[in-house]
Coordinates of C-alpha atoms in Angstrom, one line a residue:
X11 CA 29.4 29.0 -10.0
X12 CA 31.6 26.6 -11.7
X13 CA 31.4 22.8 -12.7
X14 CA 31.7 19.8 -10.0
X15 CA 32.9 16.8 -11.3
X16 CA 29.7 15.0 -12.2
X17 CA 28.3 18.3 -14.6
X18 CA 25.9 19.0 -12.0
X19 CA 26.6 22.7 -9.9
X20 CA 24.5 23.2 -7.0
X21 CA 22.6 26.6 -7.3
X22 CA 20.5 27.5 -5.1
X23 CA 18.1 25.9 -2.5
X24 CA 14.4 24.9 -3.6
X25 CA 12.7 27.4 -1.3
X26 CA 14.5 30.1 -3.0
X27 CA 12.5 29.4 -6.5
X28 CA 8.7 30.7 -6.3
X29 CA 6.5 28.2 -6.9
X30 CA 4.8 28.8 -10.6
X31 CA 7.7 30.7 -10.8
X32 CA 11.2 31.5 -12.1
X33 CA 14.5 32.4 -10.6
X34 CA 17.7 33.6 -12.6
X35 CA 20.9 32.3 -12.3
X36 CA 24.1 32.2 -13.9
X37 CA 26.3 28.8 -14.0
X38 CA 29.7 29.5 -15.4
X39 CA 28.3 32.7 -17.3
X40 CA 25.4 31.1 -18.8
X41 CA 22.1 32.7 -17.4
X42 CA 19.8 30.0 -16.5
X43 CA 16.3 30.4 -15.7
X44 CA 15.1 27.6 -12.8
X45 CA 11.7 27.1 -13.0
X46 CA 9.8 25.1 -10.3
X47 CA 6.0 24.2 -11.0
X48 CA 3.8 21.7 -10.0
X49 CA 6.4 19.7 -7.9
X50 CA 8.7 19.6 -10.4
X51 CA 12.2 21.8 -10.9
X52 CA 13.3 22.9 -14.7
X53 CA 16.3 24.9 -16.3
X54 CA 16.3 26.6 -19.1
X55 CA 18.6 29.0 -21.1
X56 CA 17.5 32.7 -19.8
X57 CA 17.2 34.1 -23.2
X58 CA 14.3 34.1 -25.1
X59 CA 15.5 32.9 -28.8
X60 CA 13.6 35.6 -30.6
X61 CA 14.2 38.7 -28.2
X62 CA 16.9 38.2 -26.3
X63 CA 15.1 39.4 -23.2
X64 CA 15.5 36.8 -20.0
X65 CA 13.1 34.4 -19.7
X66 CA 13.0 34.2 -15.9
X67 CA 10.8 37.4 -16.2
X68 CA 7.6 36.0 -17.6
X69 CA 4.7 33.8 -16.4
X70 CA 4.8 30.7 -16.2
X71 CA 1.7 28.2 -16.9
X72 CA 0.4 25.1 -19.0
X73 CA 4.1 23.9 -18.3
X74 CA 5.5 26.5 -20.2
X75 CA 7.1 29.9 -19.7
X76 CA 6.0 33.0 -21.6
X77 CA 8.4 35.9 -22.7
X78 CA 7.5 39.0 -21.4
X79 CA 8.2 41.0 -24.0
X80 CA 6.4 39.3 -27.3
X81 CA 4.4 36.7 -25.4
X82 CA 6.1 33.3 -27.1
X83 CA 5.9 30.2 -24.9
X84 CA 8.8 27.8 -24.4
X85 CA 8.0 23.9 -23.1
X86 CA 10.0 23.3 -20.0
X87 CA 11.0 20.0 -20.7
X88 CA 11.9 20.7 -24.5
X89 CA 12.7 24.6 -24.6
X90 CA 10.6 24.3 -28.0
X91 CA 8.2 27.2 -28.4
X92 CA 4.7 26.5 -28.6
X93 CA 3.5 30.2 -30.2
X94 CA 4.5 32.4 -32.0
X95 CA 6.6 35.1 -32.7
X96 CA 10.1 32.6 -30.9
X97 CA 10.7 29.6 -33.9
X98 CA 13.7 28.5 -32.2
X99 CA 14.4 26.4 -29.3
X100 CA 16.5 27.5 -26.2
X101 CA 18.8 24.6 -24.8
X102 CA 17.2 22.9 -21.5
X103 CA 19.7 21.6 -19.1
X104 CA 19.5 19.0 -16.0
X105 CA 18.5 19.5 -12.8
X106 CA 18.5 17.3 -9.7
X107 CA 17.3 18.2 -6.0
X108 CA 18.9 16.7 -3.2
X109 CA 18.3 17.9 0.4
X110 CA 16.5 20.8 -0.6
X111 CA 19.3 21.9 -3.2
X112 CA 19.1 22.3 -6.3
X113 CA 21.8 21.4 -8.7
X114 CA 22.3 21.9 -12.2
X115 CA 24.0 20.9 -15.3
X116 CA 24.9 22.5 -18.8
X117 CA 25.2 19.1 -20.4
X118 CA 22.0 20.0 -22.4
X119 CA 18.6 17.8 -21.4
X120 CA 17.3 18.2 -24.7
X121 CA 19.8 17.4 -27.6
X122 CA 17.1 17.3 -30.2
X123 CA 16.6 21.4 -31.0
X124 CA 14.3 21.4 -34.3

């Protein structure tokens, strides 16, 4: 999928992300986990910043997504990790439904990263 002219790429529609789940995608060969929860839609980077494994494998609860592999959380409006062993952030992007699509852009949502 590549870039419309406002950032945002339409993706996939909203029935096609579990709810309390995760689907992965890839926008302009960036994988992207969509995360839909609690009425609410979230992107993510798919990469888990301490193993490299994709996110949009693990459970998600608490507003937050676990990595499968070591079991750090990231926040899914900040992409800040809230455990141990992950210290760094992953990038969180936009998202926007609109007639049951979701769209997304790369323009990061969260600019601070520390």
């Amino acid at each position: 999928m590549s870039g419309e002219q406002d950032g945002f790429v339409k993706v996939c529609a909203l029935e096609d992300i579990p709810e309390d789940g995760a689907l992965a995608v890839e926008i302009d060969d960036t994988p992207v986990a969509l995360v839909r929860t609690g009425g609410e839609v979230f992107a993510l980077h798919d990469v888990c910043s301490h193993a490299e494994v994709a996110l949009s494998e693990g459970e998600v609860y608490d507003g937050a997504i676990e990595c499968w592999l070591h079991g750090s959380c990231f926040d899914l409006r900040t992409g800040k990790p809230t455990n141990p062993p992950a210290s760094a952030p992953v990038p969180t992007y936009r998202v926007r439904v609109s007639d049951g699509q979701v769209h997304v852009s790369l323009r990061p949502a969260s600019t601070d990263q520390t």
